Coordinates of C-alpha atoms in Angstrom, one line a residue:
M23 CA 21.2 -23.8 -17.1
A24 CA 18.0 -23.1 -16.2
T25 CA 18.0 -21.1 -12.8
N26 CA 15.0 -19.8 -11.0
S27 CA 15.4 -16.1 -10.7
K28 CA 13.8 -16.2 -7.2
Q29 CA 16.6 -18.6 -6.0
S30 CA 17.5 -17.4 -2.4
S31 CA 20.8 -15.9 -1.6
T32 CA 21.5 -18.9 0.4
V33 CA 22.2 -20.8 -2.8
F34 CA 26.0 -21.1 -2.4
N35 CA 25.9 -22.1 1.2
R36 CA 24.3 -25.2 0.2
I37 CA 27.2 -26.1 -2.3
A38 CA 29.2 -27.2 0.8
L39 CA 26.7 -30.1 1.4
V40 CA 28.4 -32.1 -1.2
G41 CA 31.6 -32.2 -3.0
V42 CA 30.3 -31.5 -6.4
S43 CA 31.9 -28.2 -7.3
F44 CA 35.2 -28.5 -9.1
A45 CA 38.3 -29.0 -7.1
I46 CA 40.0 -25.9 -6.0
G47 CA 42.2 -27.3 -3.2
I48 CA 41.4 -27.3 0.4
F49 CA 42.9 -24.2 2.0
V50 CA 44.1 -23.8 5.7
G51 CA 41.9 -21.0 6.4
I52 CA 38.7 -23.0 6.3
I53 CA 40.0 -25.5 8.5
A54 CA 40.9 -22.9 11.0
I55 CA 37.5 -21.4 10.8
V56 CA 36.0 -24.8 11.4
V57 CA 38.2 -25.2 14.7
F58 CA 37.4 -22.0 16.1
Q59 CA 33.6 -22.3 15.0
S60 CA 33.2 -25.1 17.4
I61 CA 33.5 -22.7 20.1
V62 CA 31.1 -20.0 18.8
P63 CA 28.0 -21.3 17.3
R64 CA 27.6 -20.5 13.7
D65 CA 24.1 -19.1 13.9
E66 CA 25.4 -16.3 16.3
Q67 CA 28.2 -15.1 13.9
S68 CA 27.9 -12.6 11.3
A69 CA 29.1 -13.2 7.8
Q70 CA 32.2 -11.1 8.4
D71 CA 32.8 -13.0 11.7
V72 CA 32.8 -16.3 9.5
A73 CA 35.3 -14.8 7.1
H74 CA 37.5 -13.7 9.8
G75 CA 37.3 -16.9 11.9
T76 CA 37.2 -14.9 15.1
V77 CA 40.4 -16.2 16.2
E78 CA 41.1 -13.1 18.2
Q79 CA 38.2 -13.9 20.5
T80 CA 39.5 -17.3 21.1
S81 CA 41.7 -18.0 24.1
T82 CA 44.4 -20.6 23.2
K83 CA 46.1 -22.5 25.8
S84 CA 48.6 -25.5 25.8
S85 CA 47.9 -28.9 27.1
S86 CA 48.8 -27.7 30.4
G87 CA 46.3 -24.8 30.3
T88 CA 48.6 -22.0 30.0
S89 CA 48.3 -19.4 27.5
I90 CA 50.7 -19.9 24.5
A91 CA 49.9 -17.2 22.2
D92 CA 51.2 -14.3 24.4
R93 CA 54.8 -15.6 25.0
I94 CA 55.7 -16.9 21.3
A95 CA 58.2 -14.6 19.5
V96 CA 58.0 -13.8 16.0
G97 CA 59.4 -16.8 13.8
Q98 CA 59.2 -19.3 16.7
Y99 CA 57.6 -22.0 14.7
N100 CA 59.2 -24.6 16.8
E101 CA 57.0 -23.7 19.8
I102 CA 53.9 -23.9 17.5
F103 CA 54.5 -27.0 15.8
K104 CA 55.8 -29.1 19.1
H105 CA 52.3 -29.9 19.9
D106 CA 51.2 -33.4 18.8
R107 CA 47.8 -32.5 17.6
V108 CA 47.2 -30.5 14.3
S109 CA 44.3 -29.0 15.6
E110 CA 46.2 -27.4 18.6
Q111 CA 48.8 -26.4 16.0
Y112 CA 46.3 -24.6 14.2
S113 CA 44.7 -23.0 17.1
V114 CA 48.2 -21.8 18.5
L115 CA 49.2 -20.5 15.1
Y116 CA 46.0 -18.6 14.3
A117 CA 45.7 -17.1 17.8
T118 CA 49.3 -15.9 17.6
L119 CA 49.1 -14.4 14.0
S120 CA 45.8 -12.5 15.1
Q121 CA 47.9 -10.3 17.5
A122 CA 50.6 -9.7 14.8
T123 CA 50.9 -6.4 13.0
E124 CA 51.8 -6.1 9.2
R125 CA 55.6 -5.9 10.0
E126 CA 55.4 -8.8 12.2
L127 CA 53.5 -10.9 9.8
K128 CA 56.1 -10.0 7.0
E129 CA 58.7 -11.2 9.5
W130 CA 56.8 -14.5 10.1
W131 CA 56.6 -14.9 6.5
L132 CA 60.5 -14.7 6.0
H133 CA 60.9 -17.2 9.0
S134 CA 58.4 -19.7 7.3
K135 CA 60.5 -20.5 4.3
N136 CA 62.9 -22.1 6.6
I137 CA 60.3 -24.5 7.9
E138 CA 61.5 -28.0 6.6
R139 CA 58.1 -29.7 6.7
T140 CA 56.1 -29.1 3.5
S141 CA 52.8 -29.4 5.3
Q142 CA 53.9 -27.2 8.2
R143 CA 55.3 -24.6 6.0
E144 CA 52.0 -24.5 3.8
M145 CA 50.0 -24.2 6.9
A146 CA 52.1 -21.5 8.2
Q147 CA 52.0 -19.5 5.0
Q148 CA 48.3 -19.7 4.3
A149 CA 47.6 -18.5 8.0
I150 CA 49.8 -15.5 7.3
L151 CA 48.2 -14.8 4.0
R152 CA 44.9 -14.6 5.6
H153 CA 45.7 -12.4 8.4
L154 CA 47.9 -10.1 6.2
T155 CA 45.0 -9.7 3.8
V156 CA 42.7 -8.3 6.6
I157 CA 45.6 -5.7 7.2
N158 CA 47.1 -5.1 3.5
P159 CA 45.4 -7.4 0.7
Q160 CA 47.5 -6.0 -1.8
E161 CA 50.6 -7.1 0.1
A162 CA 49.1 -10.6 0.5
F163 CA 48.2 -10.6 -3.2
R164 CA 51.9 -9.8 -4.2
R165 CA 53.1 -12.7 -2.0
I166 CA 51.1 -15.5 -3.8
K167 CA 53.6 -15.8 -6.4
K168 CA 56.3 -16.8 -3.9
V169 CA 54.5 -19.8 -2.6
S170 CA 54.8 -23.4 -4.1
I171 CA 53.1 -23.5 -7.3
F172 CA 51.3 -26.3 -6.1
Q173 CA 49.8 -24.0 -3.3
H174 CA 48.7 -21.2 -5.8
E175 CA 45.2 -22.1 -5.9
A176 CA 45.1 -22.5 -2.2
A177 CA 46.8 -19.3 -1.8
L178 CA 44.3 -17.6 -3.9
T179 CA 41.2 -19.0 -2.5
T180 CA 42.6 -17.8 1.1
V181 CA 43.3 -14.3 -0.1
F182 CA 40.3 -13.6 -2.2
S183 CA 37.8 -15.0 0.2
E184 CA 39.1 -12.5 2.9
W185 CA 39.4 -9.7 0.4
A186 CA 35.9 -9.9 -1.0
V187 CA 34.6 -9.4 2.4
I188 CA 36.5 -6.3 3.6
H189 CA 36.8 -4.6 0.0
L190 CA 34.9 -6.3 -2.7
E191 CA 35.6 -4.0 -5.4
G192 CA 39.4 -4.4 -4.6
A193 CA 39.1 -8.0 -4.8
I194 CA 37.5 -8.0 -8.3
E195 CA 40.2 -5.5 -9.6
A196 CA 43.0 -7.7 -8.6
A197 CA 41.3 -10.8 -9.8
S198 CA 40.9 -9.3 -13.4
K199 CA 44.7 -9.1 -13.6
L200 CA 45.0 -12.8 -13.3
V201 CA 44.9 -15.1 -16.2
G202 CA 43.6 -18.7 -16.9
S203 CA 42.9 -21.1 -14.0
H204 CA 44.1 -18.5 -11.4
R205 CA 41.4 -15.9 -12.4
I206 CA 38.8 -18.7 -12.1
V207 CA 40.0 -19.7 -8.5
A208 CA 39.6 -16.1 -7.5
L209 CA 36.4 -15.6 -9.0
Q210 CA 34.8 -18.8 -7.4
A211 CA 36.4 -17.8 -4.0
I212 CA 34.7 -14.3 -4.4
L213 CA 31.3 -15.7 -5.5
E214 CA 31.3 -18.3 -2.9
I215 CA 32.2 -16.0 0.2
R216 CA 29.8 -13.2 -1.1
D217 CA 26.7 -15.3 -1.2
D218 CA 24.8 -12.4 0.5
L219 CA 25.0 -10.5 -2.9
S220 CA 22.2 -10.6 -5.4
E221 CA 22.0 -13.2 -8.3
D222 CA 22.5 -10.3 -10.6
K223 CA 25.4 -8.9 -8.7
R224 CA 27.3 -12.1 -8.7
R225 CA 26.7 -12.8 -12.4
S226 CA 27.9 -9.4 -13.2
I227 CA 30.9 -10.0 -11.2
A228 CA 31.5 -13.3 -13.2
T229 CA 30.9 -11.3 -16.5
R230 CA 33.7 -8.7 -15.4
L231 CA 35.9 -11.6 -14.9
K232 CA 35.2 -13.3 -18.1
S233 CA 33.9 -16.4 -16.8
V234 CA 30.2 -16.5 -16.7
E235 CA 30.4 -20.2 -17.0
T236 CA 32.0 -20.3 -13.6
Y237 CA 28.8 -18.7 -12.2
D238 CA 26.6 -21.1 -14.1
R239 CA 28.5 -24.0 -12.7
L240 CA 28.2 -23.0 -9.3
I241 CA 24.3 -22.5 -9.5
S242 CA 24.1 -25.7 -11.3
D243 CA 26.1 -27.5 -8.4
S244 CA 24.1 -26.0 -5.7
E245 CA 20.8 -27.1 -7.5
I246 CA 22.3 -30.6 -7.4
A247 CA 23.3 -30.3 -3.7
Q248 CA 19.5 -29.4 -2.8
N249 CA 18.3 -32.5 -4.9
F250 CA 20.9 -35.0 -4.3
E251 CA 18.7 -37.4 -2.9
K252 CA 16.9 -37.7 -6.3
P253 CA 19.9 -38.6 -8.5
E254 CA 17.6 -39.4 -11.6
D255 CA 16.3 -35.7 -11.4
S256 CA 19.8 -34.2 -10.8
W257 CA 21.1 -36.1 -13.9
D258 CA 18.1 -34.6 -15.9
Y259 CA 19.0 -31.2 -14.5
L260 CA 22.7 -31.4 -15.4
L261 CA 22.0 -32.6 -19.0
N262 CA 19.7 -29.6 -19.7
D263 CA 21.7 -26.8 -17.9
E264 CA 23.8 -24.2 -19.6
V265 CA 27.1 -25.7 -18.6
D266 CA 28.9 -28.2 -21.1
D267 CA 28.9 -31.7 -19.8
I268 CA 32.7 -32.0 -20.5
M269 CA 33.0 -29.0 -17.9
Q270 CA 31.0 -31.0 -15.2
T271 CA 32.4 -34.4 -15.3
E272 CA 33.1 -34.7 -11.9
T273 CA 29.4 -33.8 -10.9
L274 CA 28.0 -36.3 -13.3
T275 CA 30.1 -38.9 -12.0
R276 CA 28.9 -38.3 -8.5
V277 CA 25.3 -38.2 -9.6
A278 CA 25.7 -41.3 -11.4
E279 CA 27.4 -43.3 -8.9
A280 CA 24.4 -42.2 -6.4
W281 CA 21.9 -43.4 -9.1
R282 CA 23.9 -46.7 -9.6
E283 CA 23.5 -47.3 -5.8
E284 CA 19.8 -46.6 -6.1
A285 CA 18.9 -48.4 -9.3
G286 CA 21.8 -50.4 -10.3
F287 CA 23.8 -50.5 -13.6
E288 CA 21.0 -49.4 -15.7
V289 CA 22.6 -46.1 -15.5
L290 CA 25.3 -47.1 -17.9
W291 CA 22.7 -47.1 -20.6
N292 CA 21.7 -43.5 -19.5
I293 CA 25.4 -42.4 -19.8
Y294 CA 25.8 -44.2 -23.0
S295 CA 22.6 -43.0 -24.6
E296 CA 22.4 -39.4 -23.2
I297 CA 26.0 -38.0 -22.9
E298 CA 27.0 -36.6 -26.2
D299 CA 30.6 -35.9 -25.6
Y300 CA 32.6 -38.8 -26.3
S301 CA 35.3 -38.5 -23.9
T302 CA 33.1 -37.5 -21.1
Q303 CA 30.9 -40.9 -22.1
I304 CA 33.9 -43.0 -21.9
Q305 CA 35.1 -41.5 -18.6
L306 CA 31.7 -42.1 -16.8
L307 CA 31.2 -45.5 -18.2
R308 CA 34.6 -46.5 -16.8
S309 CA 34.2 -44.6 -13.5
I310 CA 30.8 -46.3 -12.9
S311 CA 32.1 -49.8 -13.9
K312 CA 35.2 -50.0 -12.1
E313 CA 33.9 -50.4 -8.5
D314 CA 32.2 -53.7 -9.6
P315 CA 33.2 -54.7 -13.4
A316 CA 31.7 -58.0 -13.1
G317 CA 28.3 -56.7 -12.2
A318 CA 28.6 -53.9 -15.0
L319 CA 29.6 -56.6 -17.5
D320 CA 26.7 -58.9 -16.5
Y321 CA 24.3 -55.9 -17.2
A322 CA 25.9 -55.2 -20.4
R323 CA 25.4 -58.9 -21.5
G324 CA 21.8 -58.7 -20.8
L325 CA 21.3 -56.1 -23.4
P326 CA 19.8 -57.0 -26.9
A327 CA 22.6 -58.1 -29.2
G328 CA 24.1 -55.4 -31.5
E329 CA 26.3 -52.6 -31.5
D330 CA 25.2 -50.9 -28.3
Q331 CA 25.9 -54.2 -26.3
I332 CA 29.2 -54.5 -27.8
F333 CA 30.3 -50.9 -27.0
L334 CA 29.1 -51.0 -23.5
A335 CA 30.7 -54.4 -22.8
T336 CA 33.9 -53.7 -24.4
T337 CA 34.2 -50.5 -22.4
V338 CA 33.5 -52.3 -19.2
V339 CA 36.1 -54.9 -19.8
F340 CA 38.7 -52.5 -21.0
E341 CA 38.4 -50.7 -17.6
W342 CA 38.6 -54.2 -15.9
A343 CA 41.7 -55.4 -17.9
R344 CA 43.5 -52.2 -16.5
T345 CA 43.3 -53.6 -12.9
D346 CA 42.9 -57.3 -13.3
P347 CA 43.0 -58.7 -16.9
K348 CA 43.3 -62.3 -15.8
A349 CA 39.9 -62.1 -14.0
A350 CA 38.2 -60.3 -16.9
L351 CA 39.5 -63.0 -19.3
A352 CA 38.6 -65.8 -17.1
T353 CA 35.0 -64.4 -17.2
V354 CA 34.8 -63.8 -20.7
S355 CA 36.0 -67.2 -21.5
T356 CA 33.0 -68.6 -19.9
F357 CA 30.7 -66.8 -22.5
A358 CA 29.3 -68.7 -25.4
P359 CA 31.2 -67.9 -28.6
S360 CA 29.7 -64.9 -30.4
S361 CA 30.8 -61.7 -31.8
L362 CA 30.5 -60.1 -28.4
T363 CA 33.0 -62.7 -26.9
T364 CA 35.4 -61.9 -29.7
S365 CA 35.2 -58.1 -29.1
L366 CA 35.6 -58.6 -25.4
E367 CA 38.7 -60.8 -25.7
I368 CA 40.6 -58.4 -28.0
S369 CA 39.5 -55.4 -25.8
I370 CA 40.9 -57.1 -22.7
A371 CA 44.1 -57.9 -24.5
N372 CA 44.7 -54.7 -25.9
A373 CA 44.2 -53.0 -22.4
W374 CA 46.5 -55.6 -21.1
A375 CA 49.4 -54.9 -23.5
V376 CA 49.3 -51.2 -22.5
T377 CA 49.0 -51.5 -18.7
N378 CA 51.3 -54.3 -18.2
P379 CA 53.1 -55.4 -21.3
Q380 CA 55.5 -57.9 -19.8
E381 CA 52.7 -59.7 -18.0
L382 CA 50.6 -59.8 -21.3
I383 CA 53.6 -61.6 -23.0
E384 CA 54.3 -63.9 -20.2
N385 CA 50.7 -65.1 -20.5
V386 CA 49.9 -64.5 -24.2
E387 CA 48.8 -68.1 -24.6
A388 CA 45.6 -67.2 -22.7
I389 CA 44.5 -65.1 -25.7
S390 CA 43.4 -66.8 -28.7
A391 CA 46.1 -67.6 -31.2
E392 CA 44.1 -65.3 -33.9
Y393 CA 44.0 -62.3 -31.7
R394 CA 47.5 -62.3 -30.4
A395 CA 49.4 -60.3 -33.1
S396 CA 48.1 -56.7 -32.5
P397 CA 48.3 -56.9 -28.5
L398 CA 51.7 -58.3 -28.8
A399 CA 52.9 -55.6 -31.1
T400 CA 51.6 -52.9 -28.8
A401 CA 53.4 -54.8 -25.8
F402 CA 56.6 -55.1 -27.5
S403 CA 56.5 -51.5 -28.5
Y404 CA 55.9 -50.4 -24.8
L405 CA 58.9 -52.6 -23.8
A406 CA 61.2 -51.1 -26.6
R407 CA 60.4 -47.7 -25.0
K408 CA 62.6 -48.7 -22.0
D409 CA 65.0 -51.2 -23.6
P410 CA 64.8 -52.1 -27.1
L411 CA 67.6 -54.7 -27.1
E412 CA 65.9 -56.4 -24.2
A413 CA 62.7 -56.5 -26.3
I414 CA 64.7 -58.0 -29.2
V415 CA 65.8 -60.7 -26.8
T416 CA 62.1 -61.3 -25.3
L417 CA 60.9 -62.1 -28.8
N418 CA 62.3 -65.5 -28.5
S419 CA 59.9 -66.5 -25.8
V420 CA 56.8 -65.8 -28.2
E421 CA 58.3 -66.8 -31.7
H422 CA 56.8 -70.4 -31.3
L423 CA 53.6 -69.0 -30.6
V424 CA 53.1 -66.5 -33.3
G425 CA 55.5 -67.9 -36.2
N426 CA 56.4 -64.8 -38.1
T427 CA 57.7 -62.1 -35.7
S428 CA 58.2 -59.3 -38.5
T429 CA 55.3 -57.2 -37.0
L430 CA 56.7 -57.2 -33.5
V431 CA 60.3 -56.5 -34.7
A432 CA 58.6 -53.4 -36.7
S433 CA 57.0 -52.3 -33.6
I434 CA 60.3 -52.4 -31.7
V435 CA 62.2 -50.8 -34.3
R436 CA 59.9 -47.9 -34.6
Q437 CA 60.3 -47.1 -31.0
W438 CA 64.2 -47.8 -31.1
A439 CA 64.4 -45.2 -34.2
D440 CA 62.7 -42.5 -32.2
Q441 CA 65.3 -43.1 -29.5
E442 CA 68.6 -44.2 -31.1
P443 CA 68.2 -44.0 -34.7
G444 CA 71.8 -44.6 -35.4
T445 CA 72.1 -47.7 -33.3
A446 CA 68.7 -49.1 -34.7
T447 CA 69.8 -48.4 -38.3
D448 CA 73.1 -50.4 -37.7
W449 CA 71.0 -53.3 -36.1
V450 CA 68.9 -53.6 -39.3
L451 CA 71.8 -53.5 -41.4
E452 CA 73.7 -56.2 -39.4
N453 CA 70.5 -58.5 -39.2
F454 CA 68.8 -58.4 -42.5
V455 CA 70.4 -59.2 -45.8
Q456 CA 70.2 -56.9 -48.6
D457 CA 67.4 -58.7 -50.6
D458 CA 65.3 -59.2 -47.5
S459 CA 62.1 -57.2 -47.7
Q460 CA 61.8 -56.6 -44.0
R461 CA 65.4 -54.7 -44.3
R462 CA 63.9 -52.2 -46.4
S463 CA 60.7 -51.7 -44.7
L464 CA 62.6 -51.0 -41.5
L465 CA 65.1 -48.9 -43.1
E466 CA 62.2 -46.7 -44.1
R467 CA 61.4 -46.1 -40.6
T468 CA 65.2 -45.6 -39.1
L469 CA 66.7 -43.7 -41.9
P470 CA 64.3 -40.7 -42.0
A471 CA 64.6 -40.7 -38.2
L472 CA 68.5 -40.6 -38.3
A473 CA 68.2 -37.9 -41.0
L474 CA 66.9 -35.8 -38.3
R475 CA 70.2 -35.9 -36.5
D476 CA 72.9 -36.8 -39.2
P477 CA 71.3 -36.1 -42.6
N478 CA 74.6 -36.6 -44.4
K479 CA 75.0 -40.0 -42.9
A480 CA 71.5 -41.1 -43.4
F481 CA 71.5 -39.8 -47.1
E482 CA 74.6 -41.9 -47.9
L483 CA 73.3 -45.2 -46.4
A484 CA 70.1 -44.6 -48.4
I485 CA 71.6 -44.3 -51.8
E486 CA 73.6 -47.4 -51.0
Q487 CA 70.3 -49.4 -50.7
P488 CA 68.7 -51.0 -53.9
V489 CA 65.6 -49.1 -55.5
S490 CA 62.2 -50.8 -54.9
E491 CA 60.0 -52.2 -57.4
T492 CA 58.0 -49.0 -57.3
G493 CA 61.1 -47.2 -58.5
L494 CA 61.5 -45.2 -55.1
G495 CA 64.9 -45.3 -53.5
L496 CA 65.3 -44.8 -49.7
D497 CA 66.6 -41.3 -50.6
Y498 CA 63.1 -40.3 -51.1
Y499 CA 62.2 -40.9 -47.4
V500 CA 65.4 -39.3 -46.1
M501 CA 65.0 -36.1 -48.2
G502 CA 61.4 -35.9 -47.2
A503 CA 62.5 -36.0 -43.6
I504 CA 65.1 -33.3 -44.3
V505 CA 62.6 -31.0 -45.9
R506 CA 60.0 -31.6 -43.2
E507 CA 62.7 -30.5 -40.7
G508 CA 63.1 -27.3 -42.5
D509 CA 66.8 -27.8 -43.6
I510 CA 66.2 -26.6 -47.1
E511 CA 69.9 -25.8 -47.6
V512 CA 70.9 -29.3 -46.8
A513 CA 68.6 -30.9 -49.2
K514 CA 69.6 -28.6 -52.0
K515 CA 73.2 -29.7 -51.6
L516 CA 72.2 -33.2 -51.7
L517 CA 69.7 -33.1 -54.7
P518 CA 72.2 -33.7 -57.4
R519 CA 73.2 -37.1 -56.1
V520 CA 69.5 -38.5 -55.8
N521 CA 68.4 -41.7 -57.6
D522 CA 67.3 -41.0 -61.2
S523 CA 64.2 -43.3 -60.8
S524 CA 62.7 -40.8 -58.2
R525 CA 64.4 -37.6 -59.2
S526 CA 61.3 -35.7 -60.3
I527 CA 59.3 -36.6 -57.0
I528 CA 62.3 -35.6 -54.9
Y529 CA 63.0 -32.4 -56.7
G530 CA 59.5 -31.5 -56.6
N531 CA 59.2 -32.2 -52.8
V532 CA 62.2 -30.0 -52.2
A533 CA 61.0 -27.3 -54.5
A534 CA 57.7 -27.3 -52.6
G535 CA 59.9 -26.8 -49.2
M536 CA 61.9 -23.9 -50.9
V537 CA 58.6 -22.2 -51.9
D538 CA 57.4 -22.5 -48.1
E539 CA 60.6 -20.7 -47.2
G540 CA 60.1 -18.0 -49.8
Q541 CA 62.4 -19.2 -52.3
T542 CA 60.0 -19.2 -55.1
D543 CA 62.3 -17.7 -57.9
E544 CA 65.0 -20.1 -57.1
A545 CA 62.5 -23.3 -57.0
L546 CA 61.3 -21.9 -60.5
E547 CA 64.9 -21.9 -61.8
L548 CA 65.8 -25.4 -60.3
G549 CA 62.9 -27.0 -62.4
K550 CA 64.9 -26.3 -65.6
D551 CA 67.3 -28.9 -64.8
L552 CA 64.8 -31.7 -65.0
E553 CA 63.9 -33.6 -68.3
E554 CA 60.7 -32.2 -69.8
S555 CA 58.8 -35.4 -69.2
S556 CA 59.4 -34.9 -65.4
Q557 CA 58.6 -31.1 -65.3
R558 CA 54.9 -31.2 -65.1
Y559 CA 54.9 -33.0 -61.4
Y560 CA 57.5 -30.7 -60.5
Y561 CA 55.6 -27.6 -61.2
L562 CA 52.4 -29.0 -60.0
R563 CA 54.2 -29.2 -56.5
V564 CA 55.7 -25.8 -56.8
F565 CA 52.5 -24.0 -57.6
A566 CA 50.5 -26.0 -55.3
S567 CA 52.7 -24.8 -52.4
W568 CA 52.8 -21.3 -53.8
A569 CA 49.0 -21.2 -53.9
F570 CA 48.5 -22.6 -50.5
N571 CA 50.9 -20.2 -48.8
N572 CA 50.2 -16.9 -50.8
P573 CA 47.7 -17.2 -53.4
K574 CA 47.4 -13.5 -54.0
N575 CA 51.2 -13.2 -54.8
L576 CA 51.1 -16.0 -57.1
M577 CA 48.3 -14.3 -58.9
E578 CA 50.2 -11.3 -59.1
S579 CA 53.2 -13.1 -60.4
L580 CA 51.5 -15.1 -63.0
E581 CA 52.1 -12.7 -66.0
G582 CA 56.0 -13.1 -65.2
L583 CA 56.1 -16.8 -65.2
P584 CA 58.5 -18.0 -67.8
T585 CA 56.3 -20.3 -70.0
S586 CA 52.8 -20.5 -71.1
R587 CA 52.9 -24.2 -69.7
T588 CA 54.0 -22.8 -66.1
K589 CA 51.3 -20.2 -66.3
S590 CA 48.6 -22.6 -67.0
I591 CA 49.7 -25.0 -64.3
A592 CA 49.8 -22.1 -61.6
A593 CA 46.5 -20.9 -62.9
M594 CA 44.9 -24.3 -62.5
Q595 CA 46.3 -24.6 -58.9
L596 CA 45.0 -21.2 -57.9
I597 CA 41.4 -22.1 -59.2
T598 CA 41.3 -25.5 -57.6
R599 CA 42.7 -24.0 -54.3
N600 CA 40.0 -21.4 -54.4
H601 CA 37.3 -23.9 -54.3
R602 CA 38.7 -25.0 -50.8
N603 CA 39.6 -21.6 -49.6
P604 CA 37.9 -18.7 -51.7
V605 CA 40.0 -15.6 -51.9
F606 CA 39.2 -14.4 -55.4
T607 CA 36.2 -12.7 -57.1
D608 CA 34.4 -14.6 -59.9
D609 CA 36.0 -12.0 -62.3
Q610 CA 39.5 -13.0 -61.2
I611 CA 38.7 -16.6 -61.5
D612 CA 37.4 -15.9 -65.2
H613 CA 40.9 -14.1 -65.7
L614 CA 42.7 -17.0 -64.5
R615 CA 40.8 -19.4 -67.0
T616 CA 42.2 -17.4 -69.7
F617 CA 45.7 -19.1 -69.0
L618 CA 44.7 -22.6 -68.9
N619 CA 45.7 -25.0 -71.8
S620 CA 43.3 -27.9 -72.8
E621 CA 44.9 -30.5 -70.4
D622 CA 44.7 -28.2 -67.3
E623 CA 41.2 -26.8 -68.4
A624 CA 40.0 -30.6 -68.4
S625 CA 41.5 -31.0 -65.0
V626 CA 39.5 -27.9 -63.7
K627 CA 36.5 -29.1 -65.2
R628 CA 36.8 -32.6 -63.7
F629 CA 37.4 -30.8 -60.2
D630 CA 34.4 -28.4 -60.7
E631 CA 32.1 -31.5 -61.2

């Protein structure tokens, strides 16, 4: 991000002018400060007074005018929260705690755990942390872990905002012990409260806490806050600063919204043509479109016909369809038939299928017949996640509209197999005859899923089914699932019973899994049981896995391989693997070539070309 080195030390004060910095949660201490600053003019307070809120100097009275802070005993939250107004609860709470010692604050903390209402408990704990930080920041820091995980960021902000004022170096040191987002929250609290420091000092703090991008982003946000009345200039600044667009999506969205209010939906084109990150681009387009999708679509329709127009328009209607698909579809139906109209209808149907699958199914006749298959499959897949049998029953309502329901059945069974593979398999076996091609395609999905839970049952069912025209039995899919799951010992026990037609392929796949598990010698021995005509594929799989997992070990083992044929295949796999992931010198590759027979040498030459 380009930042003027002469930028004044008040940069961070201006950040508060607009909510463009990333969300860190609104912490209770800030609200309390606001309450008490209404009594003392801001420009008469010092930076440290602001940090401390000066609640000690504020006389707190009940609605009847009598002083409350002086007569509230430790832990008597009922006295504090009996007031109807939250602002008065804050006033009493902060004035009371401002008079407490460290020991008393710890007692208040213990009692706070018994406060039933979440909002009141969080208010009390934030206030205690703030006052405890003034007395003993390390003690306050230790108690952050004891608050709700949903309040960690607010607690961090409270403690480090106070700590950075009373002892900056201690705050930095403590923040360095945090990890991930917690360290970033602490850093931001430090940087925001210590805007009296020089730019170089703030950047050095960010560097120490390994998040210079946090400092860069704060500077960027402050620049935007100063020029927010000129959204086009702010937009250009954001695109050319040092912060990745994906890290400031919220700021870009706010600027784009302001720009749309000023100049209309032309901002959609700027988003489309200038934002490089796809996910950020889509998020911005949807954010700007959702307030007035009809207006956004009207703008997109006015663009020159082509891919740009289709992309923008389909993005708009997809967002529209998530909230009101019927309105989106009704609008699109008035358009003259074109490639744009087709794309829009498909986009609406697909979004509708995801957001409200049951409604789409009930209104599927509103979708053109030629575009129903895909969204219906999606809708039934989503229904099956909740109740596969109910989804099957619902098929009857659309059968007369789509004719062939095989695609819909497949989408249901895929989901069903993930949840209840045994039940799904039984349903397929009971409802489809053996020579039905759909029966096999469905079993190809359910049996591998069943193999992950009951490999022996899945295998028994698989070998009972006929072999396909390609020569592969269903045991190929079951054994593949077992190997992928890592159950190599189970796979090895089942190997002798696999179908002859797919024996070499299954053996090769299991052997590759054995090599992955470090069983290289056993894998080499296993291949001897195969017919010679099947051994080439087998050893190709073995040495491909070996070359991938440990090429140097295979190189060292090359001389000891049992036959010249296996040595040639191993050398070929090492050479081809080295093209993709170089690990050997030219001299070593030349040595490997000496093991190649004519067939494998020709394969290597084709690969080299």
